């Protein structure tokens, strides 16, 4: 069985369980799972039920695909995602997004917890991702191209849809939420960065740093999805503050930032045409 056949098999399973395939999928990052509680008329699938789906191993990430109504719009919410540092291959990391492409889902909202590399981005801030930097050599598109989804060499000039970003800014303004915008720098982890790496990332143009999102966005872009990325700044990068970076802080601050994230995402979904 090849990768596309595995994806098609998982997508068939999901389609058989849900009568309606939504236009939106929302991926929840570390500590941001609370958005799922806002959904009405939910129907839940455990990742473990879905053929070929990997299962998450990180604390703070549950493994559930939820379908529900958010402000009157049907959405999928992925509570729990797969990180490269957990030992998954890139194909496994992006498997759920490829299932969403196969199901015809058009829009992706991806959230994550991130460390700040620039004092203008403080813990508790929300940052719209304008662009990303990935210097890591592996890519989810490495290997035989799946022509069914997109071309061998895909364009990356607007990976985080300008149109969706404009809408996000309008929604943030209406809700009086301070929404920054900047560049997400991808590191594979699982170690947090050294102080020298944080200085290098800053010099290279990153504003925040994190260990997720970019593989998923590459694949979503390859398949023609519109993507909106929101980073929740959970801590200052190593060396910017005297404090050590720890997962507990990331989860705690992620939950606090989630208080603004939830109404923002609701507003964006309800106003997106
Ligand atoms: N570095 C990398 N990933 C992260 C961080 C960080 O400081 N905080 C949350 N995710």
Coordinates of C-alpha atoms and ligand atoms in Angstrom, one line a residue:
X1 CA 0.0 0.0 0.0
X2 CA 1.4 3.4 -0.9
X3 CA 1.1 6.6 1.1
X4 CA -1.8 8.0 -1.0
X5 CA -3.7 4.7 -0.5
X6 CA -3.2 4.9 3.3
X7 CA -4.4 8.5 3.3
X8 CA -7.5 7.6 1.2
X9 CA -8.3 4.7 3.5
X10 CA -8.2 7.0 6.6
X11 CA -10.2 9.7 4.8
X12 CA -12.8 7.1 3.8
X13 CA -13.1 6.1 7.4
X14 CA -13.6 9.7 8.5
X15 CA -16.1 10.4 5.7
X16 CA -18.2 7.4 6.7
X17 CA -18.4 8.7 10.3
X18 CA -19.4 12.3 9.5
X19 CA -22.3 13.1 7.3
X20 CA -20.9 16.6 6.6
X21 CA -17.3 17.6 5.8
X22 CA -16.6 21.1 7.1
X23 CA -14.7 23.9 5.3
X24 CA -12.4 24.4 8.2
X25 CA -10.0 22.4 10.2
X26 CA -8.4 23.9 13.3
X27 CA -5.3 22.3 14.8
X28 CA -4.8 23.0 18.5
X29 CA -1.3 23.3 20.0
X30 CA 0.1 22.6 23.4
X31 CA -2.2 23.9 26.2
X32 CA -4.7 25.2 23.6
X33 CA -7.1 22.3 23.7
X34 CA -9.8 24.5 25.5
X35 CA -11.2 25.6 22.1
X36 CA -12.8 22.2 21.7
X37 CA -15.0 22.9 24.8
X38 CA -16.7 25.7 22.8
X39 CA -18.0 23.4 20.1
X40 CA -21.7 22.4 20.0
X41 CA -23.3 19.3 18.6
X42 CA -19.9 17.5 18.7
X43 CA -19.0 14.1 17.3
X44 CA -15.7 12.7 18.4
X45 CA -13.3 10.3 16.8
X46 CA -10.3 9.0 18.7
X47 CA -7.2 9.1 16.5
X48 CA -6.6 5.4 17.5
X49 CA -9.8 4.5 15.6
X50 CA -8.7 5.9 12.3
X51 CA -6.7 3.6 10.1
X52 CA -3.0 4.6 9.8
X53 CA -3.3 7.6 12.1
X54 CA -0.4 8.0 14.5
X55 CA -1.1 8.6 18.2
X56 CA 0.3 11.6 20.1
X57 CA 2.7 11.0 23.0
X58 CA 3.1 14.5 24.5
X59 CA 1.5 15.7 27.7
X60 CA -1.1 18.4 27.0
X61 CA -2.0 16.9 23.6
X62 CA -5.0 14.6 23.4
X63 CA -5.6 12.6 20.2
X64 CA -9.1 13.4 19.0
X65 CA -10.7 14.6 15.8
X66 CA -13.8 16.5 16.7
X67 CA -16.5 17.7 14.4
X68 CA -18.8 20.4 15.8
X69 CA -20.4 23.8 15.4
X70 CA -18.4 26.9 16.2
X71 CA -20.5 30.1 16.1
X72 CA -22.9 28.3 13.7
X73 CA -20.2 27.0 11.3
X74 CA -19.3 23.4 11.1
X75 CA -15.6 22.8 11.8
X76 CA -13.2 19.9 12.4
X77 CA -10.9 20.4 15.5
X78 CA -7.8 18.3 15.8
X79 CA -7.0 18.1 19.5
X80 CA -3.5 16.8 19.4
X81 CA -0.9 16.7 16.7
X82 CA 2.3 14.9 15.8
X83 CA 5.8 16.3 16.2
X84 CA 9.0 15.2 14.5
X85 CA 10.8 15.1 17.8
X86 CA 8.4 12.3 19.0
X87 CA 10.1 10.1 16.5
X88 CA 7.5 10.2 13.7
X89 CA 8.5 10.5 10.1
X90 CA 7.6 13.6 8.3
X91 CA 4.9 11.6 6.4
X92 CA 3.4 10.7 9.8
X93 CA 3.6 14.3 11.1
X94 CA 1.5 15.5 8.2
X95 CA -0.8 12.5 7.8
X96 CA -3.8 14.2 9.3
X97 CA -3.5 17.2 7.1
X98 CA -3.3 15.1 4.0
X99 CA -6.4 13.3 5.2
X100 CA -8.1 16.7 5.4
X101 CA -6.9 17.5 1.8
X102 CA -8.3 14.2 0.6
X103 CA -11.6 15.0 2.3
X104 CA -11.8 18.4 0.5
X105 CA -11.3 20.6 3.5
X106 CA -10.4 24.0 2.1
X107 CA -9.1 26.1 5.1
X108 CA -6.6 25.3 7.9
X109 CA -6.2 27.3 11.1
X110 CA -3.1 26.1 12.9
X111 CA -2.2 27.2 16.4
X112 CA 0.9 26.5 18.5
X113 CA 2.9 27.5 21.5
X114 CA 6.1 29.3 20.8
X115 CA 9.1 30.9 22.5
X116 CA 9.9 34.6 21.9
X117 CA 13.1 35.6 20.2
X118 CA 12.4 39.3 20.3
X119 CA 11.4 41.3 23.4
X120 CA 8.6 42.9 21.4
X121 CA 6.8 39.5 21.6
X122 CA 6.0 38.8 25.3
X123 CA 4.5 35.7 27.0
X124 CA 0.8 35.8 26.6
X125 CA 0.9 37.6 23.2
X126 CA -0.8 36.1 20.2
X127 CA 1.2 36.4 16.9
X128 CA -0.2 35.9 13.5
X129 CA 2.3 34.0 11.4
X130 CA 3.3 36.0 8.4
X131 CA 5.9 33.6 7.1
X132 CA 8.2 30.9 8.4
X133 CA 11.8 29.9 8.2
X134 CA 12.8 26.2 8.2
X135 CA 16.5 25.4 7.9
X136 CA 16.0 21.8 8.9
X137 CA 16.9 19.5 6.0
X138 CA 13.9 17.1 6.1
X139 CA 10.7 18.0 4.4
X140 CA 7.3 16.3 4.2
X141 CA 7.5 16.7 0.4
X142 CA 10.8 14.8 0.2
X143 CA 10.5 11.6 -1.8
X144 CA 8.1 10.7 -4.6
X145 CA 5.8 13.6 -5.2
X146 CA 2.1 12.9 -4.6
X147 CA 0.9 14.5 -7.8
X148 CA -2.7 14.0 -6.7
X149 CA -2.1 16.9 -4.1
X150 CA 0.2 19.3 -5.9
X151 CA 3.3 19.8 -8.0
X152 CA 6.8 18.6 -7.4
X153 CA 8.2 22.1 -6.7
X154 CA 5.5 24.1 -4.9
X155 CA 5.2 27.8 -4.6
X156 CA 5.7 29.2 -1.1
X157 CA 5.0 32.9 -1.7
X158 CA 1.8 33.1 0.3
X159 CA 1.8 30.1 2.7
X160 CA -0.1 32.1 5.3
X161 CA -2.9 33.5 3.3
X162 CA -2.8 37.3 3.1
X163 CA -6.6 37.3 2.8
X164 CA -7.1 35.3 6.0
X165 CA -4.5 37.5 7.8
X166 CA -6.4 40.6 6.9
X167 CA -9.6 39.1 8.2
X168 CA -7.8 38.1 11.4
X169 CA -6.6 41.6 12.0
X170 CA -10.1 43.0 11.5
X171 CA -11.5 40.5 14.0
X172 CA -8.8 41.2 16.6
X173 CA -9.5 44.9 16.3
X174 CA -13.2 44.4 16.8
X175 CA -12.6 42.2 19.9
X176 CA -9.9 44.6 21.2
X177 CA -7.3 41.8 21.2
X178 CA -3.6 42.7 20.7
X179 CA -2.6 40.6 17.7
X180 CA 1.0 40.8 16.6
X181 CA 2.3 39.5 13.3
X182 CA 5.7 38.0 12.6
X183 CA 7.9 35.2 11.4
X184 CA 7.9 31.7 13.0
X185 CA 11.2 29.9 13.1
X186 CA 11.0 26.1 13.0
X187 CA 13.3 24.0 15.1
X188 CA 12.8 20.2 15.5
X189 CA 13.6 20.1 19.2
X190 CA 13.0 18.4 21.6
X191 CA 15.7 20.4 23.3
X192 CA 14.8 24.0 23.8
X193 CA 17.3 26.3 22.0
X194 CA 20.7 27.4 23.3
X195 CA 21.1 31.1 24.0
X196 CA 23.4 31.3 20.9
X197 CA 20.7 29.6 18.7
X198 CA 18.2 32.2 20.0
X199 CA 20.5 35.0 19.0
X200 CA 21.1 33.4 15.6
X201 CA 17.3 33.0 15.0
X202 CA 16.8 36.6 15.8
X203 CA 19.6 37.7 13.4
X204 CA 18.0 35.5 10.7
X205 CA 14.6 37.2 11.0
X206 CA 12.6 35.0 13.3
X207 CA 10.4 36.5 15.9
X208 CA 9.2 33.4 17.7
X209 CA 10.5 29.8 17.6
X210 CA 8.6 26.5 17.9
X211 CA 8.7 22.8 17.1
X212 CA 5.5 22.3 15.1
X213 CA 3.3 23.8 12.4
X214 CA 5.8 24.2 9.5
X215 CA 5.6 20.6 8.1
X216 CA 1.8 20.8 8.3
X217 CA 1.7 24.2 6.5
X218 CA 4.0 23.0 3.8
X219 CA 1.7 20.1 3.0
X220 CA -1.5 22.2 3.3
X221 CA 0.0 24.8 0.9
X222 CA 1.1 22.0 -1.5
X223 CA -2.5 20.8 -1.6
X224 CA -3.9 24.3 -2.1
X225 CA -5.4 25.0 1.3
X226 CA -5.7 28.5 2.7
X227 CA -3.8 28.6 5.9
X228 CA -3.9 30.9 9.0
X229 CA -1.3 30.4 11.7
X230 CA -1.5 31.8 15.2
X231 CA 1.4 31.4 17.6
X232 CA 0.8 31.8 21.4
X233 CA 3.9 33.2 22.9
X234 CA 4.4 31.1 26.1
X235 CA 7.9 32.0 27.2
X236 CA 11.0 34.1 26.4
X237 CA 13.6 32.2 24.4
X238 CA 16.7 30.9 26.2
X239 CA 19.1 33.7 27.2
X240 CA 16.5 36.5 26.8
X241 CA 15.4 36.0 30.4
X242 CA 17.3 34.6 33.3
X243 CA 14.7 31.9 33.7
X244 CA 15.0 28.4 32.3
X245 CA 12.5 27.3 29.7
X246 CA 10.2 24.5 30.9
X247 CA 7.2 22.6 29.5
X248 CA 5.0 23.4 32.5
X249 CA 5.4 27.2 31.8
X250 CA 4.6 26.5 28.1
X251 CA 1.3 24.7 29.0
X252 CA 0.3 27.3 31.7
X253 CA 0.9 30.4 29.6
X254 CA -0.6 28.6 26.6
X255 CA -3.9 28.1 28.5
X256 CA -3.9 31.9 29.6
X257 CA -3.2 33.0 26.0
X258 CA -6.0 30.7 24.9
X259 CA -8.5 33.0 26.6
X260 CA -7.9 35.5 23.7
X261 CA -7.3 32.9 21.1
X262 CA -10.7 31.2 21.5
X263 CA -12.9 34.3 20.8
X264 CA -10.5 35.4 18.0
X265 CA -10.7 32.0 16.2
X266 CA -14.5 32.0 16.7
X267 CA -14.8 35.4 15.1
X268 CA -12.6 34.5 12.2
X269 CA -14.5 31.3 11.4
X270 CA -17.8 33.0 11.7
X271 CA -16.8 35.8 9.3
X272 CA -14.9 33.8 6.7
X273 CA -16.8 33.5 3.5
Ligands
LIG1 N1 11.4 27.0 21.9 C1 10.9 26.0 21.0 N2 9.6 25.6 21.1 C2 8.8 26.2 22.0 C3 9.3 27.1 22.9 C4 10.6 27.6 22.8 O1 11.1 28.4 23.6 N3 8.2 27.5 23.7 C5 7.2 26.8 23.2 N4 7.5 25.9 22.2

